[in-house]
mmCIF file of C-alpha atoms in Angstrom:
data_model
loop_
_atom_site.group_PDB
_atom_site.id
_atom_site.type_symbol
_atom_site.label_atom_id
_atom_site.label_comp_id
_atom_site.label_asym_id
_atom_site.label_seq_id
_atom_site.Cartn_x
_atom_site.Cartn_y
_atom_site.Cartn_z
ATOM 1 C CA MET A 1 -46.897 -45.795 -1.872
ATOM 2 C CA LYS A 2 -43.497 -44.690 -2.474
ATOM 3 C CA ILE A 3 -41.047 -47.000 -0.346
ATOM 4 C CA LYS A 4 -37.761 -45.364 0.492
ATOM 5 C CA ASN A 5 -34.439 -47.262 1.639
ATOM 6 C CA LEU A 6 -35.875 -50.442 0.658
ATOM 7 C CA THR A 7 -33.715 -53.298 2.290
ATOM 8 C CA LYS A 8 -35.242 -56.563 1.676
ATOM 9 C CA VAL A 9 -38.067 -58.306 -0.363
ATOM 10 C CA ILE A 10 -39.177 -61.822 0.626
ATOM 11 C CA CYS A 11 -41.696 -63.679 -1.487
ATOM 12 C CA VAL A 12 -43.701 -66.415 0.441
ATOM 13 C CA THR A 13 -45.963 -68.291 -1.907
ATOM 14 C CA GLY A 14 -47.927 -65.134 -2.807
ATOM 15 C CA ALA A 15 -47.236 -62.941 0.300
ATOM 16 C CA ILE A 16 -44.864 -60.027 -0.303
ATOM 17 C CA VAL A 17 -43.251 -58.700 2.742
ATOM 18 C CA PHE A 18 -41.451 -55.336 2.524
ATOM 19 C CA ALA A 19 -39.038 -54.061 5.099
ATOM 20 C CA SER A 20 -38.537 -50.274 4.822
ATOM 21 C CA CYS A 21 -37.854 -47.012 6.787
ATOM 22 C CA SER A 22 -40.733 -45.035 7.676
ATOM 23 C CA SER A 23 -39.140 -41.774 6.492
ATOM 24 C CA ASP A 24 -35.762 -40.330 5.405
ATOM 25 C CA ASP A 25 -35.040 -39.270 8.990
ATOM 26 C CA ASP A 26 -36.141 -42.391 10.897
ATOM 27 C CA ASN A 27 -34.154 -45.498 10.289
ATOM 28 C CA THR A 28 -36.551 -47.804 12.342
ATOM 29 C CA PRO A 29 -37.660 -50.739 10.036
ATOM 30 C CA VAL A 30 -41.434 -50.841 9.339
ATOM 31 C CA VAL A 31 -42.445 -54.171 7.998
ATOM 32 C CA GLN A 32 -45.555 -54.193 5.895
ATOM 33 C CA VAL A 33 -47.359 -57.682 5.285
ATOM 34 C CA GLU A 34 -49.452 -58.652 2.271
ATOM 35 C CA ALA A 35 -51.468 -61.780 2.637
ATOM 36 C CA PRO A 36 -51.267 -64.421 0.002
ATOM 37 C CA ALA A 37 -54.433 -65.094 -2.274
ATOM 38 C CA THR A 38 -54.966 -68.300 -0.390
ATOM 39 C CA TYR A 39 -53.764 -69.978 2.910
ATOM 40 C CA VAL A 40 -50.557 -71.441 1.142
ATOM 41 C CA PHE A 41 -47.192 -70.966 2.899
ATOM 42 C CA GLU A 42 -43.956 -72.736 1.855
ATOM 43 C CA ARG A 43 -40.337 -73.081 3.025
ATOM 44 C CA ASP A 44 -37.862 -74.639 0.649
ATOM 45 C CA GLY A 45 -40.547 -75.829 -1.658
ATOM 46 C CA GLN A 46 -42.544 -77.712 1.150
ATOM 47 C CA SER A 47 -45.786 -76.548 2.762
ATOM 48 C CA THR A 48 -45.440 -75.346 6.171
ATOM 49 C CA VAL A 49 -49.220 -75.360 6.902
ATOM 50 C CA SER A 50 -50.153 -78.322 9.283
ATOM 51 C CA PHE A 51 -53.317 -78.823 11.291
ATOM 52 C CA SER A 52 -54.030 -82.548 11.012
ATOM 53 C CA GLY A 53 -54.897 -82.900 14.774
ATOM 54 C CA GLN A 54 -57.794 -80.434 14.436
ATOM 55 C CA THR A 55 -59.070 -82.266 11.335
ATOM 56 C CA THR A 56 -58.824 -85.564 13.540
ATOM 57 C CA ARG A 57 -60.879 -83.912 16.303
ATOM 58 C CA ILE A 58 -63.477 -82.622 14.083
ATOM 59 C CA ALA A 59 -63.962 -86.001 12.561
ATOM 60 C CA MET A 60 -64.135 -87.500 15.993
ATOM 61 C CA ALA A 61 -66.725 -85.089 17.147
ATOM 62 C CA GLU A 62 -68.865 -85.785 14.177
ATOM 63 C CA ALA A 63 -68.857 -89.550 14.843
ATOM 64 C CA ILE A 64 -69.718 -88.751 18.610
ATOM 65 C CA ILE A 65 -72.684 -86.653 17.863
ATOM 66 C CA GLY A 66 -73.895 -89.474 15.551
ATOM 67 C CA GLN A 67 -74.303 -91.766 18.578
ATOM 68 C CA PHE A 68 -77.049 -89.422 19.927
ATOM 69 C CA LYS A 69 -79.350 -91.126 17.361
ATOM 70 C CA ASN A 70 -78.074 -94.697 17.736
ATOM 71 C CA THR A 71 -80.259 -96.387 20.341
ATOM 72 C CA THR A 72 -78.266 -99.507 20.372
ATOM 73 C CA THR A 73 -75.171 -97.599 21.845
ATOM 74 C CA THR A 74 -74.215 -97.441 25.385
ATOM 75 C CA GLU A 75 -72.937 -94.758 27.751
ATOM 76 C CA ALA A 76 -69.651 -96.637 28.005
ATOM 77 C CA ILE A 77 -69.246 -96.590 24.113
ATOM 78 C CA VAL A 78 -69.952 -92.843 23.887
ATOM 79 C CA ASP A 79 -67.802 -91.924 26.852
ATOM 80 C CA ALA A 80 -64.855 -93.790 25.399
ATOM 81 C CA MET A 81 -65.323 -92.076 21.936
ATOM 82 C CA PHE A 82 -65.388 -88.638 23.779
ATOM 83 C CA ASP A 83 -62.228 -89.683 25.833
ATOM 84 C CA HIS A 84 -60.546 -91.609 23.148
ATOM 85 C CA GLN A 85 -57.163 -93.215 23.992
ATOM 86 C CA GLU A 86 -54.685 -94.124 21.399
ATOM 87 C CA ASN A 87 -55.169 -97.361 19.483
ATOM 88 C CA ALA A 88 -58.578 -98.064 21.200
ATOM 89 C CA ASP A 89 -61.068 -99.413 19.010
ATOM 90 C CA ASP A 90 -63.807 -96.590 19.567
ATOM 91 C CA PHE A 91 -64.467 -95.462 15.912
ATOM 92 C CA GLU A 92 -65.341 -97.067 12.666
ATOM 93 C CA ASP A 93 -62.405 -95.188 11.203
ATOM 94 C CA ALA A 94 -59.216 -97.014 11.779
ATOM 95 C CA ALA A 95 -57.287 -93.868 11.408
ATOM 96 C CA LEU A 96 -59.331 -92.199 14.219
ATOM 97 C CA ASN A 97 -58.671 -95.241 16.303
ATOM 98 C CA ALA A 98 -55.021 -94.997 15.746
ATOM 99 C CA SER A 99 -54.866 -91.344 16.592
ATOM 100 C CA ASP A 100 -53.558 -90.106 20.034
ATOM 101 C CA LYS A 101 -56.059 -87.183 19.762
ATOM 102 C CA SER A 102 -59.103 -86.985 21.958
ATOM 103 C CA VAL A 103 -62.108 -84.442 22.090
ATOM 104 C CA ARG A 104 -62.490 -84.650 25.727
ATOM 105 C CA ASN A 105 -58.812 -83.585 26.655
ATOM 106 C CA LYS A 106 -59.197 -80.400 24.536
ATOM 107 C CA THR A 107 -62.772 -79.387 25.802
ATOM 108 C CA ALA A 108 -62.326 -76.373 28.111
ATOM 109 C CA ALA A 109 -58.633 -76.727 27.994
ATOM 110 C CA SER A 110 -57.421 -73.346 26.584
ATOM 111 C CA ARG A 111 -54.286 -71.707 28.100
ATOM 112 C CA ASP A 112 -55.802 -68.419 28.542
ATOM 113 C CA TYR A 113 -59.052 -69.596 30.516
ATOM 114 C CA PHE A 114 -58.404 -72.897 32.087
ATOM 115 C CA SER A 115 -54.503 -73.221 32.722
ATOM 116 C CA SER A 116 -55.227 -71.984 36.263
ATOM 117 C CA ASN A 117 -58.905 -72.859 36.425
ATOM 118 C CA ALA A 118 -59.196 -76.755 36.902
ATOM 119 C CA THR A 119 -62.483 -76.363 38.664
ATOM 120 C CA ASP A 120 -64.320 -74.773 35.997
ATOM 121 C CA ALA A 121 -62.816 -77.088 33.388
ATOM 122 C CA ALA A 122 -63.960 -80.153 35.170
ATOM 123 C CA GLU A 123 -67.443 -78.746 35.647
ATOM 124 C CA ILE A 124 -67.673 -78.171 31.877
ATOM 125 C CA LYS A 125 -66.345 -81.640 30.981
ATOM 126 C CA ALA A 126 -69.012 -83.032 33.481
ATOM 127 C CA ASP A 127 -71.818 -81.172 31.592
ATOM 128 C CA PHE A 128 -70.859 -82.902 28.444
ATOM 129 C CA ASP A 129 -70.669 -86.297 30.330
ATOM 130 C CA ALA A 130 -74.259 -85.567 31.780
ATOM 131 C CA TRP A 131 -75.587 -84.870 28.176
ATOM 132 C CA ILE A 132 -74.321 -88.105 26.929
ATOM 133 C CA LYS A 133 -75.725 -89.975 29.998
ATOM 134 C CA GLY A 134 -79.002 -88.032 29.786
ATOM 135 C CA GLN A 135 -79.445 -89.183 26.209
ATOM 136 C CA ILE A 136 -78.761 -92.943 26.982
ATOM 137 C CA ASP A 137 -80.813 -93.019 30.375
ATOM 138 C CA GLU A 138 -83.685 -90.599 29.780
ATOM 139 C CA VAL A 139 -84.325 -90.237 26.041
ATOM 140 C CA PHE A 140 -83.421 -93.687 24.470
ATOM 141 C CA PRO A 141 -85.939 -95.599 26.742
ATOM 142 C CA ASN A 142 -88.569 -93.233 25.529
ATOM 143 C CA TRP A 143 -87.642 -93.110 21.904
ATOM 144 C CA ALA A 144 -91.061 -94.313 20.655
ATOM 145 C CA VAL A 145 -93.153 -92.337 23.402
ATOM 146 C CA THR A 146 -94.694 -89.002 22.591
ATOM 147 C CA ALA A 147 -93.013 -86.280 24.787
ATOM 148 C CA THR A 148 -95.023 -84.184 27.150
ATOM 149 C CA ALA A 149 -94.251 -81.669 29.813
ATOM 150 C CA GLY A 150 -92.244 -83.561 32.509
ATOM 151 C CA ASN A 151 -91.827 -86.665 30.215
ATOM 152 C CA ALA A 152 -88.920 -87.260 27.641
ATOM 153 C CA GLY A 153 -89.759 -88.602 24.321
ATOM 154 C CA VAL A 154 -90.365 -87.792 20.718
ATOM 155 C CA LEU A 155 -92.177 -84.758 18.973
ATOM 156 C CA GLN A 156 -93.025 -84.817 15.314
ATOM 157 C CA GLU A 157 -92.478 -81.654 13.528
ATOM 158 C CA ALA A 158 -95.656 -80.324 11.609
ATOM 159 C CA GLY A 159 -96.000 -81.270 7.790
ATOM 160 C CA GLY A 160 -94.016 -84.491 8.251
ATOM 161 C CA GLY A 161 -91.002 -82.727 9.254
ATOM 162 C CA SER A 162 -88.122 -84.194 11.454
ATOM 163 C CA GLU A 163 -88.578 -86.183 14.676
ATOM 164 C CA ARG A 164 -87.157 -84.455 17.697
ATOM 165 C CA TYR A 165 -86.065 -86.431 20.707
ATOM 166 C CA VAL A 166 -86.255 -84.258 23.796
ATOM 167 C CA ASN A 167 -85.765 -84.760 27.722
ATOM 168 C CA ALA A 168 -88.532 -84.000 30.199
ATOM 169 C CA LYS A 169 -87.857 -80.362 29.845
ATOM 170 C CA GLY A 170 -87.979 -80.096 26.134
ATOM 171 C CA LEU A 171 -84.188 -80.085 25.513
ATOM 172 C CA GLU A 172 -82.561 -82.114 22.887
ATOM 173 C CA TYR A 173 -79.439 -83.325 24.487
ATOM 174 C CA ASP A 174 -77.741 -83.957 20.916
ATOM 175 C CA GLN A 175 -78.194 -80.132 20.155
ATOM 176 C CA ALA A 176 -76.932 -79.164 23.640
ATOM 177 C CA PHE A 177 -73.826 -81.307 23.026
ATOM 178 C CA THR A 178 -73.113 -80.185 19.465
ATOM 179 C CA LYS A 179 -73.564 -76.507 19.862
ATOM 180 C CA SER A 180 -71.864 -76.300 23.099
ATOM 181 C CA LEU A 181 -68.907 -78.089 21.733
ATOM 182 C CA ILE A 182 -68.617 -75.391 19.157
ATOM 183 C CA GLY A 183 -67.697 -73.175 22.102
ATOM 184 C CA ALA A 184 -65.897 -75.447 24.502
ATOM 185 C CA LEU A 185 -63.636 -77.141 21.808
ATOM 186 C CA MET A 186 -63.450 -75.166 18.595
ATOM 187 C CA THR A 187 -63.742 -71.607 19.682
ATOM 188 C CA ASP A 188 -61.920 -72.098 23.225
ATOM 189 C CA GLN A 189 -58.880 -73.740 21.502
ATOM 190 C CA ALA A 190 -58.903 -71.515 18.440
ATOM 191 C CA LEU A 191 -59.378 -68.125 20.259
ATOM 192 C CA ASN A 192 -58.116 -68.732 23.826
ATOM 193 C CA ASN A 193 -55.384 -71.191 23.096
ATOM 194 C CA TYR A 194 -53.674 -70.874 19.750
ATOM 195 C CA LEU A 195 -54.070 -67.330 19.012
ATOM 196 C CA GLY A 196 -53.108 -66.290 22.431
ATOM 197 C CA THR A 197 -49.728 -64.872 23.135
ATOM 198 C CA ALA A 198 -49.295 -67.448 25.946
ATOM 199 C CA VAL A 199 -49.024 -70.016 23.429
ATOM 200 C CA LEU A 200 -47.842 -68.186 20.263
ATOM 201 C CA ASP A 201 -44.905 -66.589 22.224
ATOM 202 C CA GLU A 202 -44.157 -69.500 24.685
ATOM 203 C CA ALA A 203 -40.678 -70.071 25.655
ATOM 204 C CA ASP A 204 -38.196 -69.397 22.512
ATOM 205 C CA ASN A 205 -41.002 -69.280 19.962
ATOM 206 C CA ILE A 206 -40.367 -65.691 19.103
ATOM 207 C CA ALA A 207 -36.427 -66.046 18.803
ATOM 208 C CA ASN A 208 -36.957 -69.242 16.776
ATOM 209 C CA ASN A 209 -39.331 -67.655 14.598
ATOM 210 C CA ASP A 210 -37.118 -64.710 14.047
ATOM 211 C CA ASN A 211 -34.135 -66.927 13.240
ATOM 212 C CA GLY A 212 -36.048 -69.538 11.157
ATOM 213 C CA VAL A 213 -35.650 -72.340 13.582
ATOM 214 C CA VAL A 214 -38.182 -74.962 12.825
ATOM 215 C CA ALA A 215 -39.653 -77.346 15.131
ATOM 216 C CA ASP A 216 -37.864 -80.660 15.680
ATOM 217 C CA GLY A 217 -38.231 -82.870 12.492
ATOM 218 C CA GLN A 218 -40.690 -80.406 10.951
ATOM 219 C CA VAL A 219 -40.434 -77.653 8.140
ATOM 220 C CA TYR A 220 -42.433 -75.079 10.107
ATOM 221 C CA THR A 221 -41.692 -73.114 13.177
ATOM 222 C CA THR A 222 -43.631 -73.667 16.334
ATOM 223 C CA MET A 223 -45.264 -70.230 16.080
ATOM 224 C CA GLU A 224 -46.360 -70.972 12.527
ATOM 225 C CA HIS A 225 -47.872 -74.174 13.524
ATOM 226 C CA LYS A 226 -49.738 -72.902 16.425
ATOM 227 C CA TRP A 227 -51.413 -70.335 14.225
ATOM 228 C CA ASP A 228 -52.212 -73.190 11.798
ATOM 229 C CA GLU A 229 -53.936 -75.229 14.554
ATOM 230 C CA ALA A 230 -56.389 -72.259 15.144
ATOM 231 C CA TYR A 231 -57.019 -72.050 11.522
ATOM 232 C CA GLY A 232 -57.711 -75.810 11.566
ATOM 233 C CA TYR A 233 -60.541 -75.691 13.954
ATOM 234 C CA LEU A 234 -62.381 -73.444 11.445
ATOM 235 C CA TYR A 235 -61.266 -75.106 8.130
ATOM 236 C CA GLY A 236 -59.781 -78.472 8.924
ATOM 237 C CA ALA A 237 -62.512 -80.389 7.415
ATOM 238 C CA SER A 238 -62.934 -78.236 4.253
ATOM 239 C CA ALA A 239 -62.571 -79.929 0.935
ATOM 240 C CA ASP A 240 -60.052 -77.079 -0.038
ATOM 241 C CA PRO A 241 -58.615 -75.915 3.329
ATOM 242 C CA ALA A 242 -56.491 -73.307 1.712
ATOM 243 C CA ASN A 243 -59.496 -71.667 -0.004
ATOM 244 C CA PRO A 244 -62.467 -72.680 1.991
ATOM 245 C CA ASN A 245 -64.933 -69.827 1.697
ATOM 246 C CA PRO A 246 -66.450 -70.886 -1.688
ATOM 247 C CA THR A 247 -68.104 -73.641 0.115
ATOM 248 C CA ILE A 248 -68.146 -72.125 3.673
ATOM 249 C CA GLY A 249 -70.642 -74.043 6.003
ATOM 250 C CA ASP A 250 -70.536 -77.350 4.210
ATOM 251 C CA ALA A 251 -67.535 -78.820 5.821
ATOM 252 C CA ASP A 252 -68.631 -79.753 9.387
ATOM 253 C CA SER A 253 -71.349 -79.405 11.896
ATOM 254 C CA PHE A 254 -69.446 -76.950 14.043
ATOM 255 C CA LEU A 255 -67.728 -73.575 13.584
ATOM 256 C CA ASN A 256 -67.434 -73.848 9.872
ATOM 257 C CA LYS A 257 -71.113 -74.556 9.519
ATOM 258 C CA TYR A 258 -72.199 -71.489 11.445
ATOM 259 C CA ILE A 259 -69.749 -69.025 9.712
ATOM 260 C CA GLY A 260 -71.497 -70.143 6.574
ATOM 261 C CA ARG A 261 -74.987 -69.627 8.154
ATOM 262 C CA VAL A 262 -74.050 -66.131 9.302
ATOM 263 C CA GLU A 263 -72.371 -65.231 6.103
ATOM 264 C CA GLY A 264 -75.698 -66.177 4.419
ATOM 265 C CA ASP A 265 -77.527 -63.371 6.264
ATOM 266 C CA PRO A 266 -77.353 -60.265 4.383
ATOM 267 C CA ASP A 267 -76.880 -58.269 7.654
ATOM 268 C CA PHE A 268 -73.627 -60.104 8.135
ATOM 269 C CA ALA A 269 -72.347 -60.794 4.718
ATOM 270 C CA GLY A 270 -68.577 -60.452 4.495
ATOM 271 C CA ILE A 271 -67.919 -61.831 7.931
ATOM 272 C CA ALA A 272 -66.567 -65.111 6.446
ATOM 273 C CA ALA A 273 -63.898 -63.119 4.437
ATOM 274 C CA GLU A 274 -63.017 -60.878 7.347
ATOM 275 C CA ILE A 275 -62.203 -64.164 9.454
ATOM 276 C CA TYR A 276 -60.301 -65.848 6.489
ATOM 277 C CA ASP A 277 -58.421 -62.725 5.433
ATOM 278 C CA ALA A 278 -57.286 -61.991 9.122
ATOM 279 C CA LEU A 279 -56.065 -65.533 9.499
ATOM 280 C CA LYS A 280 -54.095 -65.236 6.116
ATOM 281 C CA LEU A 281 -52.647 -62.059 7.067
ATOM 282 C CA GLY A 282 -51.609 -62.981 10.461
ATOM 283 C CA ARG A 283 -49.925 -65.980 9.282
ATOM 284 C CA ALA A 284 -48.099 -64.000 6.751
ATOM 285 C CA ALA A 285 -47.113 -61.561 9.545
ATOM 286 C CA ILE A 286 -45.509 -64.410 11.407
ATOM 287 C CA VAL A 287 -43.540 -65.324 8.395
ATOM 288 C CA ALA A 288 -42.431 -61.645 8.219
ATOM 289 C CA LYS A 289 -41.892 -61.597 12.006
ATOM 290 C CA ASN A 290 -44.236 -58.691 12.275
ATOM 291 C CA TYR A 291 -45.912 -59.514 15.599
ATOM 292 C CA THR A 292 -47.878 -56.271 15.783
ATOM 293 C CA VAL A 293 -49.790 -57.006 12.523
ATOM 294 C CA ARG A 294 -50.017 -60.691 13.826
ATOM 295 C CA ASP A 295 -51.668 -59.636 17.068
ATOM 296 C CA ALA A 296 -54.105 -57.206 15.248
ATOM 297 C CA GLN A 297 -55.220 -60.049 13.134
ATOM 298 C CA ALA A 298 -55.773 -62.436 16.011
ATOM 299 C CA ALA A 299 -57.937 -59.715 17.552
ATOM 300 C CA ILE A 300 -60.131 -59.432 14.410
ATOM 301 C CA VAL A 301 -60.496 -63.322 14.495
ATOM 302 C CA LYS A 302 -61.428 -63.273 18.127
ATOM 303 C CA GLU A 303 -64.034 -60.544 17.771
ATOM 304 C CA LYS A 304 -65.662 -62.069 14.712
ATOM 305 C CA VAL A 305 -65.726 -65.682 15.774
ATOM 306 C CA SER A 306 -67.193 -64.614 19.063
ATOM 307 C CA GLU A 307 -69.759 -62.493 17.185
ATOM 308 C CA ILE A 308 -70.868 -65.690 15.298
ATOM 309 C CA ILE A 309 -71.514 -67.409 18.625
ATOM 310 C CA GLY A 310 -73.640 -64.404 19.730
ATOM 311 C CA ILE A 311 -75.570 -63.872 16.562
ATOM 312 C CA ARG A 312 -76.650 -67.568 16.444
ATOM 313 C CA ALA A 313 -77.653 -67.682 20.050
ATOM 314 C CA VAL A 314 -79.923 -64.569 19.424
ATOM 315 C CA TYR A 315 -81.168 -66.259 16.113
ATOM 316 C CA TYR A 316 -82.305 -69.534 17.743
ATOM 317 C CA LEU A 317 -83.979 -67.769 20.618
ATOM 318 C CA GLN A 318 -85.837 -65.474 18.222
ATOM 319 C CA GLN A 319 -86.775 -68.461 15.976
ATOM 320 C CA GLY A 320 -88.291 -70.151 19.076
ATOM 321 C CA LYS A 321 -90.170 -67.018 19.975
ATOM 322 C CA ASN A 322 -91.603 -66.777 16.584
ATOM 323 C CA GLY A 323 -92.784 -70.367 16.870
ATOM 324 C CA LEU A 324 -94.363 -69.763 20.172
ATOM 325 C CA GLU A 325 -96.352 -66.901 18.746
ATOM 326 C CA ALA A 326 -97.665 -68.778 15.738
ATOM 327 C CA GLY A 327 -101.367 -69.748 15.745
ATOM 328 C CA THR A 328 -100.662 -73.410 16.282
ATOM 329 C CA VAL A 329 -97.474 -74.042 18.175
ATOM 330 C CA ASP A 330 -95.163 -76.651 16.657
ATOM 331 C CA TYR A 331 -93.303 -77.709 19.784
ATOM 332 C CA ALA A 332 -91.068 -80.073 17.879
ATOM 333 C CA SER A 333 -89.635 -77.239 15.896
ATOM 334 C CA VAL A 334 -89.717 -74.598 18.802
ATOM 335 C CA PHE A 335 -87.749 -77.038 21.116
ATOM 336 C CA HIS A 336 -85.314 -77.877 18.247
ATOM 337 C CA ASP A 337 -84.563 -74.001 17.798
ATOM 338 C CA LEU A 338 -84.421 -73.404 21.610
ATOM 339 C CA SER A 339 -82.059 -76.529 22.060
ATOM 340 C CA GLU A 340 -79.745 -74.949 19.581
ATOM 341 C CA GLY A 341 -79.960 -71.756 21.248
ATOM 342 C CA PHE A 342 -79.240 -73.482 24.528
ATOM 343 C CA GLY A 343 -75.858 -74.685 22.966
ATOM 344 C CA PHE A 344 -74.943 -71.332 21.614
ATOM 345 C CA ILE A 345 -75.658 -69.670 24.866
ATOM 346 C CA TYR A 346 -73.474 -72.124 26.635
ATOM 347 C CA SER A 347 -70.651 -71.380 24.159
ATOM 348 C CA LEU A 348 -70.775 -67.625 25.030
ATOM 349 C CA GLN A 349 -68.359 -68.423 27.927
ATOM 350 C CA PHE A 350 -65.726 -69.467 25.439
ATOM 351 C CA THR A 351 -65.797 -66.248 23.305
ATOM 352 C CA GLN A 352 -63.041 -63.624 23.770
ATOM 353 C CA ASN A 353 -63.503 -59.767 23.635
ATOM 354 C CA PRO A 354 -60.141 -58.626 22.391
ATOM 355 C CA ALA A 355 -60.607 -55.297 24.292
ATOM 356 C CA THR A 356 -60.639 -56.996 27.552
ATOM 357 C CA ASN A 357 -59.031 -60.506 26.884
ATOM 358 C CA GLN A 358 -62.256 -62.026 28.727
ATOM 359 C CA PRO A 359 -65.198 -63.873 27.455
ATOM 360 C CA TYR A 360 -68.158 -61.608 26.411
ATOM 361 C CA PHE A 361 -70.092 -63.645 29.172
ATOM 362 C CA SER A 362 -68.518 -65.236 32.221
ATOM 363 C CA LYS A 363 -69.538 -68.829 32.981
ATOM 364 C CA THR A 364 -71.534 -67.537 35.875
ATOM 365 C CA GLU A 365 -73.545 -65.098 33.429
ATOM 366 C CA VAL A 366 -74.160 -68.091 30.987
ATOM 367 C CA GLU A 367 -75.519 -70.102 33.852
ATOM 368 C CA VAL A 368 -77.822 -67.239 34.764
ATOM 369 C CA LEU A 369 -79.059 -67.019 31.082
ATOM 370 C CA LEU A 370 -79.478 -70.735 30.875
ATOM 371 C CA ASN A 371 -81.395 -70.717 34.159
ATOM 372 C CA GLN A 372 -83.695 -68.122 32.751
ATOM 373 C CA LEU A 373 -84.230 -70.423 29.721
ATOM 374 C CA MET A 374 -84.644 -73.773 31.330
ATOM 375 C CA GLY A 375 -85.433 -72.945 34.916
ATOM 376 C CA ALA A 376 -89.186 -73.124 35.118
ATOM 377 C CA THR A 377 -90.568 -76.342 36.339
ATOM 378 C CA ASN A 378 -90.990 -77.919 32.969
ATOM 379 C CA GLY A 379 -88.271 -76.036 31.212
ATOM 380 C CA LEU A 380 -88.939 -75.226 27.482
ATOM 381 C CA TRP A 381 -92.497 -76.268 27.850
ATOM 382 C CA ASP A 382 -93.002 -73.196 29.972
ATOM 383 C CA VAL A 383 -90.715 -70.571 28.426
ATOM 384 C CA THR A 384 -92.424 -67.410 27.259
ATOM 385 C CA PRO A 385 -91.650 -65.127 24.210
ATOM 386 C CA THR A 386 -90.946 -62.293 26.817
ATOM 387 C CA THR A 387 -88.268 -64.372 28.435
ATOM 388 C CA LEU A 388 -86.789 -65.119 25.001
ATOM 389 C CA ASP A 389 -86.747 -61.470 24.134
ATOM 390 C CA SER A 390 -85.177 -60.578 27.205
ATOM 391 C CA LEU A 391 -82.390 -63.134 26.630
ATOM 392 C CA SER A 392 -81.908 -61.879 23.214
ATOM 393 C CA ASP A 393 -81.596 -58.367 24.331
ATOM 394 C CA THR A 394 -79.078 -59.203 26.832
ATOM 395 C CA ILE A 395 -76.809 -61.078 24.498
ATOM 396 C CA ALA A 396 -77.041 -58.700 21.611
ATOM 397 C CA ALA A 397 -76.165 -55.692 23.935
ATOM 398 C CA LYS A 398 -72.652 -57.211 24.376
ATOM 399 C CA PHE A 399 -71.975 -57.280 20.682
ATOM 400 C CA SER A 400 -72.338 -54.817 17.802
ATOM 401 C CA PHE A 401 -75.476 -56.232 16.328
ATOM 402 C CA THR A 402 -79.134 -55.911 17.070
ATOM 403 C CA VAL A 403 -81.746 -58.415 17.977
ATOM 404 C CA ALA A 404 -83.539 -57.583 14.620
ATOM 405 C CA GLN A 405 -80.367 -58.314 12.533
ATOM 406 C CA ALA A 406 -79.528 -61.578 14.300
ATOM 407 C CA GLY A 407 -83.081 -62.740 14.417
ATOM 408 C CA SER A 408 -83.818 -62.533 10.660
ATOM 409 C CA THR A 409 -84.202 -65.735 8.747
ATOM 410 C CA ASN A 410 -81.284 -67.099 6.967
#
């Protein structure tokens, strides 16, 4: 493209930003932004990228879900890990113990959805507390007992597969906790907090970013840092956080894992790059002070990450349906799939449709879906393929994919 009246060129570790005039007769600056090859941004030779808090919370969450298989633990121990206080001896990792970060205080805590909705936030936190309590009080005492309808216990997958530990309704509390945390922590904080204008543009953030005023004692502006914190909930545990996609899906048990799973489905190949590229370009736009481009990239991330949640919800419902329709039903495998589906359905309330700035499914709508899945007397023991198809259709209809696409094996 021919650029007339070029006024300024800024190089930011591979990102080139041109400020130019849109035409000979229009002197309004038009800033064009080019993303760097990888998520690397520097000021005065120092990296301005920081998301250590997100890396810490991901590590804490991994340690917490590990306790769901530790029958010697107690509710008090797991509760303390979930609601960690600085310098409390909750983890095996001394660095986590020293941290002032907590998983619980960032669960259902976004500015967009919960700043004026303390009731819903408290109810959601109570759900996580209940899943911890249920594992300790219901499942652990029946660890060696074969589960039956109405009775918690263990089920062995066919062919010598994994053992699945379920409550009286066939639900694995560890899967409910883990997959629901993908929505309530990682997705909610990334999409509804750090990528929202209420956080990005808070107070003097725009003026300070425009003038290169960095946060106290730091090398980054507050706006740069807030965007990086969203990035951290996706890639903060990656071996190479600046270039995570070559091993996407291997970093953690949460968003990173399932971006990788969806990327591995030919129907959705390229979605990992769309998310990563939008985060890179949005960060470059902040450096360029182009907030129109920034917000457009935030919208892409919101749409695509939300789609990941919806795709996996349908995928697990369809996997469960396929298992129920098999000649011999492997209830351990079916309940595992449906427990994962439970968590992804729960996570739908933390998605954000950029066209409406609202979740694709409200908390009330999610409760209706979960009641359809679990509401029969014996829960998953009684669920039918017809119900699973109906739930799948309802979820897919809110997104741009089909049940057939999301339900394919990958």
